[in-house]
Coordinates of C-alpha atoms in Angstrom, one line a residue:
F30 CA -3.5 15.1 3.2
A31 CA -5.4 12.9 0.7
P32 CA -5.4 9.8 2.8
V33 CA -7.5 11.5 5.5
L34 CA -9.9 13.2 3.2
H35 CA -13.0 11.3 1.9
G36 CA -15.9 12.1 -0.4
G37 CA -18.5 10.9 2.3
W38 CA -19.2 8.4 5.0
T39 CA -19.6 5.5 2.5
H40 CA -16.1 6.3 1.1
L41 CA -14.6 6.6 4.6
I42 CA -16.2 3.3 5.8
S43 CA -15.2 1.4 2.7
N44 CA -11.5 2.4 3.2
S45 CA -11.5 2.0 7.0
V46 CA -11.7 -1.9 7.3
P47 CA -9.0 -2.7 4.7
F48 CA -6.8 0.1 6.0
L49 CA -7.0 -1.2 9.7
V50 CA -6.5 -4.9 8.7
L51 CA -3.7 -4.4 6.2
G52 CA -2.1 -1.7 8.4
A53 CA -2.1 -4.0 11.4
L54 CA -0.4 -6.7 9.2
V55 CA 2.3 -4.1 8.1
M56 CA 2.7 -3.2 11.7
S57 CA 3.4 -6.8 12.5
Y58 CA 6.8 -6.0 10.9
G59 CA 7.4 -3.5 13.7
L60 CA 6.3 0.1 14.4
P61 CA 9.5 1.7 12.9
R62 CA 9.0 -0.2 9.7
W63 CA 5.2 0.7 9.6
I64 CA 6.1 4.4 10.1
K65 CA 8.6 4.3 7.3
A66 CA 6.4 2.3 4.9
T67 CA 3.3 4.5 5.6
G68 CA 5.4 7.7 5.0
F69 CA 7.1 6.4 1.9
I70 CA 3.8 5.1 0.3
T71 CA 2.0 8.4 1.2
I72 CA 4.7 10.6 -0.2
V73 CA 5.7 8.6 -3.3
A74 CA 2.2 7.5 -4.4
G75 CA 0.8 10.9 -3.6
L76 CA 3.5 12.7 -5.7
A77 CA 3.1 10.3 -8.5
T78 CA -0.7 10.7 -8.5
W79 CA -0.4 14.5 -8.3
L80 CA 2.1 14.7 -11.2
L81 CA 0.8 11.9 -13.5
A82 CA -3.0 11.3 -12.8
R83 CA -5.8 12.9 -14.7
S84 CA -7.1 16.2 -13.3
G85 CA -9.7 16.0 -10.5
N86 CA -9.8 15.1 -6.8
H87 CA -7.8 12.1 -5.8
I88 CA -8.8 11.6 -2.1
G89 CA -9.1 8.8 0.3
A90 CA -7.1 6.2 2.2
S91 CA -7.0 3.8 -0.8
I92 CA -3.5 5.0 -1.7
L93 CA -2.4 3.5 1.6
V94 CA -4.7 0.5 1.3
F95 CA -3.2 -0.4 -2.0
G96 CA 0.2 0.5 -0.8
Y97 CA -0.1 -1.8 2.1
F98 CA -1.4 -4.5 -0.2
G99 CA 1.8 -4.0 -2.4
F100 CA 4.0 -3.9 0.6
L101 CA 2.8 -7.2 2.1
L102 CA 3.0 -9.0 -1.2
G103 CA 6.4 -7.4 -1.8
M104 CA 7.7 -8.5 1.6
A105 CA 7.0 -12.1 0.7
W106 CA 9.0 -11.7 -2.5
F107 CA 11.9 -10.0 -1.0
E108 CA 12.2 -11.7 2.4
R109 CA 11.0 -15.2 1.5
S110 CA 10.3 -16.0 5.2
V111 CA 7.5 -18.2 6.4
K112 CA 5.9 -15.3 8.1
S113 CA 5.9 -13.0 5.0
I114 CA 4.8 -15.7 2.7
A115 CA 1.9 -16.7 5.0
I116 CA 0.8 -13.1 5.4
A117 CA 1.0 -12.6 1.6
V118 CA -1.1 -15.7 0.9
L119 CA -3.7 -14.5 3.4
V120 CA -3.8 -11.1 1.9
A121 CA -4.1 -12.4 -1.6
V122 CA -6.9 -14.7 -0.7
V123 CA -8.9 -12.1 1.4
Y124 CA -8.0 -8.9 -0.6
G125 CA -7.0 -10.3 -4.0
G126 CA -9.9 -8.5 -5.7
L127 CA -8.2 -5.2 -4.9
I128 CA -6.1 -5.7 -8.0
W129 CA -9.0 -4.8 -10.2
G130 CA -8.9 -1.3 -8.6
V131 CA -5.8 -0.4 -10.6
L132 CA -7.7 -0.6 -13.9
P133 CA -9.6 2.5 -15.2
T134 CA -13.1 1.0 -14.9
D135 CA -14.9 3.9 -13.1
S136 CA -14.4 7.5 -13.8
G137 CA -15.1 8.4 -10.2
V138 CA -12.3 6.3 -8.8
S139 CA -8.7 7.2 -8.7
W140 CA -7.3 4.1 -10.3
E141 CA -4.0 6.0 -10.7
G142 CA -3.8 6.4 -6.9
H143 CA -4.4 2.7 -6.5
L144 CA -1.8 1.8 -9.1
F145 CA 0.9 4.2 -7.6
G146 CA -0.1 3.0 -4.2
V147 CA 0.7 -0.7 -5.2
I148 CA 3.9 0.3 -6.9
A149 CA 5.1 2.5 -3.9
G150 CA 4.2 -0.4 -1.5
V151 CA 6.3 -3.0 -3.5
V152 CA 9.2 -0.4 -3.7
A153 CA 8.9 0.2 0.1
A154 CA 9.1 -3.5 0.7
G155 CA 12.2 -3.8 -1.5
L156 CA 13.8 -1.0 0.7
L157 CA 12.6 -2.1 4.1
N158 CA 12.9 -5.9 4.1
D159 CA 15.2 -7.8 6.3
R160 CA 17.4 -9.1 3.5
S161 CA 18.1 -5.6 2.1
R162 CA 18.8 -4.3 5.7
R163 CA 21.3 -7.1 6.3
R164 CA 23.1 -6.4 3.1
A165 CA 23.3 -2.7 3.8
S166 CA 24.7 -3.3 7.3
A167 CA 27.3 -5.8 5.9
A168 CA 28.5 -3.3 3.4

């Protein structure tokens, strides 16, 4: 439930815009893939944060924001299509500063959730990209 819980209005609002923008870009790969990526990121990054992060509250949609960020960059790496590369360049230019969120710079921020979100997003892209799907159906 962590992605829907927030520490206040400021926390909710600061997550909302990147969640909507990056989520819409992930959805450009189709609703079924968006559902699978969102579920995978939420479960894998959530479990990793729960098991490996420091004690405390790890709440907010930033696991998904960072997961979508990793997914979109990962799709460019795995698919190497014009669409996925163009989206990744756009995301890197607009949201490239997110990468600093995976560093332990603020004790009140779940940098572990951010890190595991990015990792889960890249893994989801590796599992859900068109090249992997074609290889699986050919086997």
